[in-house]
Coordinates of C-alpha atoms and ligand atoms in Angstrom, one line a residue:
X29 CA -7.1 5.3 -35.4
X30 CA -10.1 3.2 -34.6
X31 CA -9.1 -0.2 -33.7
X32 CA -5.3 0.7 -33.7
X33 CA -4.9 2.8 -30.5
X34 CA -3.7 1.7 -27.0
X35 CA -6.1 2.6 -24.1
X36 CA -3.9 3.4 -21.0
X37 CA -6.0 3.2 -17.9
X38 CA -5.3 4.3 -14.2
X39 CA -7.5 3.2 -11.3
X40 CA -10.6 1.0 -11.5
X41 CA -14.2 1.4 -11.9
X42 CA -16.4 0.9 -8.7
X43 CA -19.5 -1.1 -10.0
X44 CA -21.7 -0.8 -6.9
X45 CA -24.7 1.6 -7.1
X46 CA -24.4 1.6 -11.0
X47 CA -20.9 2.9 -10.8
X48 CA -22.1 6.1 -9.0
X49 CA -18.9 6.1 -6.6
X50 CA -16.7 7.5 -9.3
X51 CA -18.1 9.9 -11.6
X52 CA -16.0 11.7 -14.4
X53 CA -17.4 14.3 -16.6
X54 CA -21.0 13.6 -15.5
X55 CA -20.9 9.9 -16.2
X56 CA -19.9 6.8 -14.3
X57 CA -16.2 5.8 -14.9
X58 CA -17.2 2.4 -15.9
X59 CA -19.3 3.7 -18.8
X60 CA -16.7 5.8 -20.1
X61 CA -14.1 2.9 -19.8
X62 CA -16.3 0.7 -21.8
X63 CA -17.0 3.4 -24.5
X64 CA -13.0 4.1 -24.9
X65 CA -12.3 0.4 -24.8
X66 CA -14.6 -0.5 -27.7
X67 CA -12.2 0.5 -30.4
X68 CA -8.9 0.0 -28.7
X69 CA -6.4 -2.4 -30.0
X70 CA -5.2 -3.2 -26.4
X71 CA -5.5 -1.7 -22.9
X72 CA -2.5 -1.1 -20.5
X73 CA -3.8 -1.3 -16.9
X74 CA -1.4 1.2 -14.9
X75 CA -0.7 0.3 -11.5
X76 CA -2.0 -2.1 -8.9
X77 CA -5.5 -0.4 -8.9
X78 CA -6.2 -1.1 -12.6
X79 CA -4.3 -4.4 -12.6
X80 CA -5.6 -6.0 -9.4
X81 CA -8.0 -3.5 -7.3
X82 CA -5.7 -2.3 -4.8
X83 CA -6.6 -0.7 -1.4
X84 CA -10.0 0.6 -2.7
X85 CA -11.0 -3.1 -3.3
X86 CA -9.9 -4.0 0.2
X87 CA -12.4 -6.4 2.2
X88 CA -15.3 -5.7 2.3
X89 CA -14.8 -3.6 -0.8
X90 CA -18.0 -1.4 -0.4
X91 CA -17.8 0.2 -3.7
X92 CA -17.2 -3.0 -5.6
X93 CA -14.0 -1.6 -7.0
X94 CA -13.0 -4.0 -9.9
X95 CA -9.8 -4.4 -11.9
X96 CA -9.9 -3.5 -15.5
X97 CA -9.6 -7.2 -16.9
X98 CA -12.9 -8.1 -15.0
X99 CA -14.8 -5.3 -16.8
X100 CA -13.3 -5.5 -20.3
X101 CA -13.1 -9.1 -21.2
X102 CA -12.6 -8.9 -25.1
X103 CA -9.4 -7.2 -25.5
X104 CA -5.7 -7.9 -24.7
X105 CA -4.8 -6.3 -21.4
X106 CA -1.3 -5.6 -20.4
X107 CA -1.0 -5.3 -16.6
X108 CA 1.7 -3.0 -15.2
X109 CA 1.2 -3.3 -11.5
X110 CA 3.1 -1.6 -8.7
X111 CA 1.7 1.1 -6.2
X112 CA 2.8 3.1 -8.1
X113 CA 4.4 1.4 -11.1
X114 CA 8.2 2.4 -11.9
X115 CA 8.2 5.2 -14.3
X116 CA 11.0 3.5 -16.6
X117 CA 8.9 0.2 -16.7
X118 CA 5.9 2.4 -17.8
X119 CA 7.6 4.2 -20.6
X120 CA 9.4 1.1 -21.4
X121 CA 6.1 -0.9 -22.2
X122 CA 5.0 2.0 -24.3
X123 CA 8.1 2.4 -26.2
X124 CA 8.2 -1.3 -27.0
X125 CA 4.6 -1.2 -28.4
X126 CA 5.4 1.9 -30.5
X127 CA 8.9 0.6 -31.5
X128 CA 8.1 -3.0 -32.4
X129 CA 4.4 -2.6 -33.5
X130 CA 3.3 -5.5 -31.3
X131 CA 2.5 -6.3 -27.7
X132 CA 5.2 -7.4 -25.1
X133 CA 5.1 -11.0 -24.1
X134 CA 3.2 -11.5 -21.1
X135 CA 3.3 -13.9 -18.1
X136 CA 0.3 -15.9 -17.0
X137 CA -1.0 -13.1 -14.9
X138 CA -0.9 -10.5 -17.8
X139 CA 2.4 -8.9 -16.9
X140 CA 5.2 -8.0 -19.3
X141 CA 7.9 -10.7 -18.8
X142 CA 10.7 -8.2 -19.5
X143 CA 10.0 -6.5 -16.2
X144 CA 8.1 -8.8 -14.0
X145 CA 9.7 -12.4 -14.6
X146 CA 12.1 -11.9 -11.6
X147 CA 11.5 -11.5 -7.9
X148 CA 12.9 -8.5 -6.0
X149 CA 14.7 -11.0 -3.9
X150 CA 16.4 -12.6 -7.1
X151 CA 18.5 -9.3 -7.6
X152 CA 18.5 -7.8 -4.2
X153 CA 21.9 -6.4 -3.2
X154 CA 21.1 -7.5 0.4
X155 CA 20.8 -11.2 -0.9
X156 CA 24.3 -12.3 0.2
X157 CA 23.2 -11.3 3.9
X158 CA 19.9 -13.5 3.4
X159 CA 22.1 -16.6 2.2
X160 CA 24.5 -16.0 5.1
X161 CA 21.5 -16.0 7.7
X162 CA 22.4 -12.2 8.6
X163 CA 19.2 -10.4 9.4
X164 CA 18.0 -7.1 10.7
X165 CA 16.1 -8.0 14.1
X166 CA 14.9 -4.7 15.0
X167 CA 14.6 -1.3 13.6
X168 CA 17.8 0.6 14.0
X169 CA 19.9 -2.3 15.5
X170 CA 23.4 -3.0 14.6
X171 CA 22.4 -5.2 11.7
X172 CA 20.1 -2.6 10.2
X173 CA 23.0 0.0 10.2
X174 CA 25.3 -2.7 8.5
X175 CA 22.5 -3.2 5.9
X176 CA 21.7 -6.7 6.5
X177 CA 18.7 -8.7 5.1
X178 CA 15.3 -7.3 6.0
X179 CA 13.5 -10.4 5.7
X180 CA 12.6 -10.9 9.4
X181 CA 11.3 -7.3 9.4
X182 CA 8.6 -8.5 7.0
X183 CA 10.3 -8.1 3.6
X184 CA 8.1 -9.6 0.8
X185 CA 10.9 -9.4 -1.8
X186 CA 11.0 -13.2 -2.1
X187 CA 7.4 -13.5 -3.3
X188 CA 7.2 -10.3 -5.3
X189 CA 7.8 -10.0 -9.1
X190 CA 8.9 -6.6 -10.2
X191 CA 12.0 -4.6 -11.4
X192 CA 12.7 -2.4 -8.3
X193 CA 16.0 -4.1 -7.5
X194 CA 17.3 -3.8 -11.0
X195 CA 15.8 -0.5 -12.4
X196 CA 15.3 1.0 -9.0
X197 CA 13.5 4.4 -8.7
X198 CA 14.0 8.0 -9.4
X199 CA 16.4 7.4 -12.2
X200 CA 18.1 4.7 -10.6
X201 CA 18.9 6.4 -7.3
X202 CA 17.4 4.1 -4.8
X203 CA 14.4 1.6 -3.9
X204 CA 12.7 0.9 -0.7
X205 CA 15.1 -1.9 0.6
X206 CA 17.9 0.5 -0.2
X207 CA 16.3 3.1 2.0
X208 CA 16.2 0.6 4.7
X209 CA 12.6 -0.7 4.6
X210 CA 11.4 -4.1 3.4
X211 CA 9.5 -4.6 0.2
X212 CA 5.7 -4.5 0.8
X213 CA 5.0 -6.5 -2.2
X214 CA 2.8 -3.6 -3.8
X215 CA 2.9 -5.1 -7.2
X216 CA 1.3 -8.4 -6.1
X217 CA -2.3 -9.2 -6.3
X218 CA -4.1 -8.9 -3.0
X219 CA -1.1 -7.4 -1.0
X220 CA -3.5 -5.0 0.7
X221 CA -5.4 -7.8 2.4
X222 CA -2.6 -10.2 3.3
X223 CA -1.9 -9.0 6.8
X224 CA 0.8 -6.8 8.3
X225 CA 3.6 -5.4 6.0
X226 CA 5.9 -6.4 9.0
X227 CA 5.0 -10.0 9.4
X228 CA 7.6 -12.3 7.7
X229 CA 6.4 -15.0 5.2
X230 CA 7.5 -18.0 7.3
X231 CA 9.3 -18.6 10.7
X232 CA 11.4 -21.5 9.4
X233 CA 14.7 -21.2 11.2
X234 CA 17.3 -19.9 8.5
X235 CA 20.8 -21.0 9.5
X236 CA 22.8 -19.5 6.6
X237 CA 25.2 -21.0 4.0
X238 CA 28.5 -20.1 6.1
X239 CA 27.5 -22.4 8.9
X240 CA 28.8 -25.8 9.0
X241 CA 27.6 -29.0 10.7
X242 CA 29.6 -28.4 13.9
X243 CA 27.7 -25.0 14.3
X244 CA 24.2 -26.1 13.7
Ligands
SF4_318 S1 16.0 -7.6 1.9 FE1 14.3 -8.6 1.2 S2 14.5 -8.9 -0.9 FE2 16.5 -8.4 -0.2 S3 17.4 -10.4 0.4 FE3 16.4 -9.8 2.1 S4 14.4 -10.8 1.8 FE4 15.2 -10.8 -0.2

């Protein structure tokens, strides 16, 4: 009903050249978005594109791809970032709204707290190896085969808020770290412009909690 529906949006509108870089049904996407948003109760921004801009907004952003909350500024916007977002998280957000008749509690960036309040690193099953200072140093080295921490291979789990390490993917089968590759931080704003996926966040020497004063 008018004023009571939720508009769920994938992608984002390019604003350059009057929006001509994305035409949908003969009209610029941005025009359609504004029309559909007019009577919506709230908007769900699905994925990193709608939430933050994502790769099409990468510098120098020639099409001026713009996230939904920068275009629609007078409606509540629920951001469900990820490239792509987790299916169970998407359905969880919709189910919450239809079951309780209200919007989920959001963090200061507009993400539902129930799924985005913890870092991948907080619940990662490789975390004991991080704490012990046991790291993969090269792809396919002995440490990689043992399932050690991927921090030195560029894992962005310590700075990425999402539910991958708890909900996982494909019905809970696995997630990138479980498959042997570090988290690339795809649910964080600007991840596409922050340098190589394989650069670690810091080179501070990590000695591990199992070392004692004689060993350091
Ligand atoms: S693999 Fe990544 S998320 Fe997991 S413990 Fe290591 S740095 Fe943290």
